[in-house]
Structures are given as structure tokens and as C-alpha cells.
XYZ file of C-alpha atoms in Angstrom:
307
model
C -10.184 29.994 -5.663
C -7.506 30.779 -3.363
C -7.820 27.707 -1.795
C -7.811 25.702 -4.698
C -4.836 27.299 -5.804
C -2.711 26.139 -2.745
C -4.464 23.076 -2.262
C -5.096 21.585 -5.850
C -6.106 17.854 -4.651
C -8.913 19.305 -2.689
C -11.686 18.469 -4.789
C -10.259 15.063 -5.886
C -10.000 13.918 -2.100
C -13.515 15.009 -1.423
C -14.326 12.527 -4.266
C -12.213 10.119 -2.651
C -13.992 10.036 0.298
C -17.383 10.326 -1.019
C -17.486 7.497 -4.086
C -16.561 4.145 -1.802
C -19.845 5.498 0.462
C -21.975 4.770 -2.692
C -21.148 0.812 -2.726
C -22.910 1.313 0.713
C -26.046 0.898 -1.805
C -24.723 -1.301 -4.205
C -23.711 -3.723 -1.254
C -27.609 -3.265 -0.072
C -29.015 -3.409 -3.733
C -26.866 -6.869 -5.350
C -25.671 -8.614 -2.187
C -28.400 -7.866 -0.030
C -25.686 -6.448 3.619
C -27.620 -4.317 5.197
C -26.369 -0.307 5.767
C -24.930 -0.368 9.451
C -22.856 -3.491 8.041
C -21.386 -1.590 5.220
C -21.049 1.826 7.219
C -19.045 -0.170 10.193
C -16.660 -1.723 7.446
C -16.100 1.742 5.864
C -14.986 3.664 9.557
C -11.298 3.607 8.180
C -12.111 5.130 4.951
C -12.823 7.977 6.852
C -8.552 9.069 7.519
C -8.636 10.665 4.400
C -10.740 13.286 6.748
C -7.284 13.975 7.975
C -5.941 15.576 4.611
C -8.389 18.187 5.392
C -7.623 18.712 9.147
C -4.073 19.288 7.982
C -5.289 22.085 5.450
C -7.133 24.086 8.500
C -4.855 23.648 11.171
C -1.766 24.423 8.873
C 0.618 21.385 9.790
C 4.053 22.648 8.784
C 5.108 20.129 6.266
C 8.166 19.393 8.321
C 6.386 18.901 11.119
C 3.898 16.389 9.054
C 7.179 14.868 7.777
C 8.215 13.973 11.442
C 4.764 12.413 12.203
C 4.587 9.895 9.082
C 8.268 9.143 9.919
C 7.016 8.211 13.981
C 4.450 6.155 12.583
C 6.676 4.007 10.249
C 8.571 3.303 12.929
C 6.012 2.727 15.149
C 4.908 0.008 12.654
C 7.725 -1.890 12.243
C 8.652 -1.509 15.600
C 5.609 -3.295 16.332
C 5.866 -5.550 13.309
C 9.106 -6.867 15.297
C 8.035 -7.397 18.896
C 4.709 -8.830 17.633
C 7.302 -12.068 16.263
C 8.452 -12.500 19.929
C 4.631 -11.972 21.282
C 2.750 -14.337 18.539
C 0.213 -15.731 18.911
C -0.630 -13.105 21.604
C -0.851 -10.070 19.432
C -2.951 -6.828 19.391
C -2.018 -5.649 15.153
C -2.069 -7.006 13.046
C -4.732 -7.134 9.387
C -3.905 -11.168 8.875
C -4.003 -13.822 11.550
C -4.986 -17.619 12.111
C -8.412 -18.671 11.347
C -10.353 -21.144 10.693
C -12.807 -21.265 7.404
C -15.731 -21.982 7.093
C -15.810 -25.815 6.819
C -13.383 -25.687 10.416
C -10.212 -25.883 8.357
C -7.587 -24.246 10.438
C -5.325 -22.000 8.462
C -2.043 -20.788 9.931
C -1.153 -17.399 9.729
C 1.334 -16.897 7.039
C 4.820 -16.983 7.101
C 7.827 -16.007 4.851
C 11.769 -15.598 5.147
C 11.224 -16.846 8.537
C 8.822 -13.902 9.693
C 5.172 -13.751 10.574
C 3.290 -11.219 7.756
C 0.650 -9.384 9.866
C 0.587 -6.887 7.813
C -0.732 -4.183 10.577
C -3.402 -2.022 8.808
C -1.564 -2.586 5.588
C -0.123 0.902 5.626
C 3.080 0.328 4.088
C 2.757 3.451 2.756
C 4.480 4.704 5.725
C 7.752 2.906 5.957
C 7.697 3.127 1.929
C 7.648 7.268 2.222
C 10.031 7.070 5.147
C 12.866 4.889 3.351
C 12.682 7.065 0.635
C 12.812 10.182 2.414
C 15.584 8.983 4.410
C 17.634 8.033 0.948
C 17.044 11.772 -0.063
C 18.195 12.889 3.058
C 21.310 10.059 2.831
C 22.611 11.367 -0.613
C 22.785 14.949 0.876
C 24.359 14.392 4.265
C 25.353 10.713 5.142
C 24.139 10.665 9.419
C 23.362 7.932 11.415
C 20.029 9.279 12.125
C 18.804 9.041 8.490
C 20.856 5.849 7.818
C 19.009 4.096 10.190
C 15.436 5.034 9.240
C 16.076 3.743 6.164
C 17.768 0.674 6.832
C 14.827 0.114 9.417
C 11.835 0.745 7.057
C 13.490 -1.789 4.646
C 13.618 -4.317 7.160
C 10.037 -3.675 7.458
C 9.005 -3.946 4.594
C 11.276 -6.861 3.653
C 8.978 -8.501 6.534
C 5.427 -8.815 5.709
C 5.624 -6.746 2.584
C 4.103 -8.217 -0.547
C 7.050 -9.205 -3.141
C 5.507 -6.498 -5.341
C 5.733 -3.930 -3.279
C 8.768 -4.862 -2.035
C 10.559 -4.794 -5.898
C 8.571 -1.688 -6.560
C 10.525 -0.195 -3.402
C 13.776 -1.561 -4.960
C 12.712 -0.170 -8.649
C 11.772 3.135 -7.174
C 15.061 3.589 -5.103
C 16.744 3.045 -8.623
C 14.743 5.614 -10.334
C 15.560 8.201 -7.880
C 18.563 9.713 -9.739
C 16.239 10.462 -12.810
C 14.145 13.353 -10.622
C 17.519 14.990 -9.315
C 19.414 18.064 -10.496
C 22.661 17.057 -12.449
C 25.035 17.946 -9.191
C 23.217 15.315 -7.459
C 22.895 12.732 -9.859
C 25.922 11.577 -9.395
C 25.994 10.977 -5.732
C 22.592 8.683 -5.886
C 23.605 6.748 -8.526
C 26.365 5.985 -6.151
C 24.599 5.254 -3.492
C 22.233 3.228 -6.037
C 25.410 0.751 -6.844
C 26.305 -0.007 -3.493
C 22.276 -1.199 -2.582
C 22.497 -3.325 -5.882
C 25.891 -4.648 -5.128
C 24.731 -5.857 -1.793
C 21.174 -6.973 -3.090
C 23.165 -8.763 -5.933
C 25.510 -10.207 -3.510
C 22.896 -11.778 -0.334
C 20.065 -12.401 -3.165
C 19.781 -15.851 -2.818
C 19.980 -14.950 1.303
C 17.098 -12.524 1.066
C 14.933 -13.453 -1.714
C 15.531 -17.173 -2.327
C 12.406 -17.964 -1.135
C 10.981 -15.389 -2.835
C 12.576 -16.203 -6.104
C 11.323 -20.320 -5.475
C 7.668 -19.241 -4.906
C 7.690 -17.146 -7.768
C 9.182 -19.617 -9.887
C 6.748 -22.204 -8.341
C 3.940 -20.175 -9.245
C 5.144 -19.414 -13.095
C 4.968 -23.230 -13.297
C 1.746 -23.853 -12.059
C -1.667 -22.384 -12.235
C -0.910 -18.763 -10.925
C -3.410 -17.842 -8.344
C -3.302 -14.025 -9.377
C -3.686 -15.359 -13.484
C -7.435 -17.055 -11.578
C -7.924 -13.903 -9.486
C -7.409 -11.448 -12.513
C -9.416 -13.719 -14.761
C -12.453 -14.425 -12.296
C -13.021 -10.612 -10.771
C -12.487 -9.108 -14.080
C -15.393 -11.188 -15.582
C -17.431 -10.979 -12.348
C -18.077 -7.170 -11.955
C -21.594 -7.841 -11.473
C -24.880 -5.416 -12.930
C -23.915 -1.669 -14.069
C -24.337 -0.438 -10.619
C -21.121 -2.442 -9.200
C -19.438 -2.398 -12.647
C -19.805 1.777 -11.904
C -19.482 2.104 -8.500
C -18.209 -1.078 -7.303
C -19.167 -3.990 -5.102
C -17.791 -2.528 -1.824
C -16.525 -3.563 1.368
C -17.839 -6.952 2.704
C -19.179 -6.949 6.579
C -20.263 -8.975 8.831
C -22.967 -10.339 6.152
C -23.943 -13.390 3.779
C -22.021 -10.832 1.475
C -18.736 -11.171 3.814
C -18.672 -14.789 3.765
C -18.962 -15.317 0.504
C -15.737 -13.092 -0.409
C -14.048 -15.435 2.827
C -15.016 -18.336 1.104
C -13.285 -16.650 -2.390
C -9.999 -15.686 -0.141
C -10.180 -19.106 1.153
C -9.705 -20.377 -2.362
C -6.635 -17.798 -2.814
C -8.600 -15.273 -4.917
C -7.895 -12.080 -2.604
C -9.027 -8.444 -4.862
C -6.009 -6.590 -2.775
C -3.803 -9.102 -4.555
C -4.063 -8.037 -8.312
C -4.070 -4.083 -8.289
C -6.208 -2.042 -10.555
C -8.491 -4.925 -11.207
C -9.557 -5.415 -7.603
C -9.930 -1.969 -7.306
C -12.671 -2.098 -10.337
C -14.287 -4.748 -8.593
C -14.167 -3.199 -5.252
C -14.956 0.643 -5.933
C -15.937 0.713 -10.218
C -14.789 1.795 -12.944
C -15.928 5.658 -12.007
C -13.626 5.457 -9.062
C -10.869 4.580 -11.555
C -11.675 7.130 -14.130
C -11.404 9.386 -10.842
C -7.609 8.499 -10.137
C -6.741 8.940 -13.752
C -8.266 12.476 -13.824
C -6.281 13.059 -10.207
C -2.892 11.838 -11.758
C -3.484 14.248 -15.095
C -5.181 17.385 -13.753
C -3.576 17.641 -10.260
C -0.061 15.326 -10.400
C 1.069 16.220 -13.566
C 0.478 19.707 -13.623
C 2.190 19.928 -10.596
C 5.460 17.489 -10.688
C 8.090 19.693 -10.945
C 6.653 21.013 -7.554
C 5.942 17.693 -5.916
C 9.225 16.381 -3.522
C 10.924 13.656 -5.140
C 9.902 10.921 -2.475
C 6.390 12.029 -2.735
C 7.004 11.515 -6.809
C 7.864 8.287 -6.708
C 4.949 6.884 -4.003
């Protein structure tokens, strides 16, 4: 109870981690990969372990703090050198390839940057620049002013343009969850990042903006993605519990040959996630957000509010 009581997602992240291990059968059962294929695929599932090593070893949040912030850097550090090092490269999630009919296909690039997208844990340099921003509007120092600025280059890299905006929106929305004496200072801070994003938009995002508009025009690839994995959920054990993680299996080449075609499930949010992990997975998150993040937001730190 006590435990509980301190550590109120406890239950939720043992849920989790446990759920995505069930596709392990659904993978066997409807696409026919075998166990060891779907176990080897699911090996990085298994850092959410890590939320509980934190809870018995009694990381001081600061301390925890300090760590993400390492890592973000560590990642875009990385992120940057790996330009200079291409096509030798040891991180990266996205790289050239060829399909499956020998159709080489370059690694993509955008605003003049290779998107490697190393692990795709932009969660990191997303919690850091928003940390940092806190930490701006109470003291401006270099220190803090240049983790920020850093983890927005970053992200401005390989970042997808929607989480890239949703880092903008957020940033914006940050002087809703402070106290009245501080309220003033972010939205202060707030103007001068639109002012300059205003100013160098067509610098930064014009390519962004032309793809965009590009896609609005034509057949939107996410429109197709949305329409085809929504409708293709498969028998009620995937529709519940999802169709998993492909592997080195019939299974994984057929989603290649999908991604080939443009249709990636990481690409259209809550709808990939049905299709990857079911609807019971979903229903999980909800229950998470209501019981555990609600009940607790006036608790929760405002960076970790808006991730």
C-alpha cells in the first residue's frame, strides 16, 4: 500500500511491460514468426525494467534529472558527428537499403541533414529542452541556455515535423501550468522564440512547409496509412492485443514491403499503436492518464506535464 502510495504508476508500468509480450503469440498464431523471432525484436521493450530499478535503488530525482539530460546530449551529439562520419556510422534506427526487388533507397534527408533517428528516443532532448526553458525563465545561465538551444537543434534534425511543432506548441503552453508571478516572465520568453521562429520561418521550415503543402495536394501517404491499418487489424486476437513487432520472419518482410510503399504504423500515432499492440493496450494508457496522471497533476513537474 505504501508503495503504491509513493509510486502510483507501478501497476500501470508492470502492464506496460507485460501486454506487448502477448503479440509474441499473436505474431506465432496469424503471421506464423516463430517465438525466438518475436522475443529478439522485443529486447528493448525491456528499459521500462529500469522504472523499477530506479524505485529500489532510490535515484534522487535530481540525480535522474542529470542522467536523462547526459543522454540527450549524448544523442545529438552523436546525431551531429554521425553527418561528418556518414555513411560510416554506428546509430542510427534509419539507414540505406535496398528492398526487396534490389531497389536502392537512400537514407533520408531533410533541411540539409541526414535523419537517423538513433533509437528514436526523442523523448530525451524533448524533456531536456523543456527542462532547460523552466530552468531559463527562473535564472537566465549559459549552462541552461545552451541545453536548450542544443536539444532544439536536435530535434530540428531528424525529428518528425510533428514532433517537432508539438515541441513548439508545448513550449507555448508552458505559461498556462505556472504560478501567476511567473507567468509573466515565460510568456516573455515565449515572444522572443515566436519572433525569431516568425522571422527565419521560411529559413527553417521552408522545406517543411513545401512538403507539407505537397502532400495536402496529393494523395497523403499518412490519409493511405490511417485508412489501410485501421481497416487491417486482423482476427480479435490482434484487434485485442495487437499484431506485434515484426522479426527476422515472412512476417518482417511483409511490413518492409508495406514501409517500402510509405505506409510506416510509427507514422500515424494512436492508430499504429492499435495495430501494433490492440485496442487493450490503448484502453490501458487511457486508464494510466485518468487514474494515475490526472489524479496526480498538480504534483507532476511542469516539463514532465507537458511530455
Amino acid at each position: 500500500k505504501s508503495l503504491a502510495l509513493h509510486f502510483p504508476s507501478k501497476n500501470y508500468v508492470l502492464l506496460f511491460l507485460a501486454l506487448p509480450f502477448i503479440t509474441t503469440f499473436s505474431c506465432l498464431s496469424e503471421h506464423g514468426q516463430s517465438l525466438s523471432s518475436s522475443l529478439s525484436v522485443m529486447f528493448p521493450h525491456l528499459i521500462l525494467c529500469v522504472y523499477f530499478y530506479l524505485i529500489l535503488s532510490g535515484v534522487d530525482k535530481k540525480d535522474l534529472i542529470k542522467i536523462v539530460i547526459l543522454f540527450a546530449l549524448i544523442r545529438t551529439s552523436l546525431t551531429i558527428i554521425e553527418q561528418f562520419t556518414y555513411p560510416n556510422v554506428l546509430f542510427a534506427f534509419r539507414m540505406d537499403k535496398y528492398n526487396e526487388y534490389g531497389v536502392f533507397i537512400p537514407l533520408e534527408m531533410r533541411s540539409g541533414f541526414y535523419r537517423f533517428l538513433i533509437s528514436d528516443a526523442y523523448y530525451l532532448p524533448m524533456f531536456a529542452g523543456f527542462y532547460a526553458f523552466s530552468k531559463l525563465v527562473e535564472n537566465v545561465t549559459l549552462k541552461y541556455l545552451f541545453v536548450f538551444l542544443f536539444c532544439c537543434f536536435g530535434l530540428y534534425m531528424d525529428q518528425s515535423r510533428q514532433i517537432m511543432f508539438s515541441f513548439i506548441l508545448c513550449l507555448t503552453l508552458l505559461p498556462l501550468f505556472k504560478k501567476n508571478s511567473q507567468f509573466l516572465k515565460y510568456a516573455f520568453f515565449i515572444a522572443i522564440i515566436v519572433s525569431v521562429l516568425y522571422v527565419y520561418a521560411n529559413v527553417l521550415f521552408g522545406e517543411t512547409f513545401l512538403k507539407t503543402k505537397d502532400e495536402l495536394n496529393d494523395d497523403n501517404i499518412r490519409v493511405l496509412s490511417y485508412t489501410y491499418y485501421f481497416t487491417n487489424t486482423g482476427s480479435w486476437l490482434t484487434t485485442l492485443f495487437g499484431n506485434g513487432f515484426a522479426g527476422d520472419s515472412m512476417f518482417g518482410k511483409e511490413v518492409s514491403k508495406l514501409e517500402d510503399m510509405g505506409l510506416f504504423r510509427v507514422d500515424i500515432g494512436i492508430v499504429g499503436a492499435i495495430h501494433l499492440l490492440g485496442y487493450v493496450f490503448i484502453a490501458t494508457f487511457i486508464l494510466y492518464y485518468i487514474n494515475v496522471v490526472r489524479k496526480n497533476w498538480k504534483y507532476i513537474d511542469s516539463p514532465l506535464q507537458l511530455m
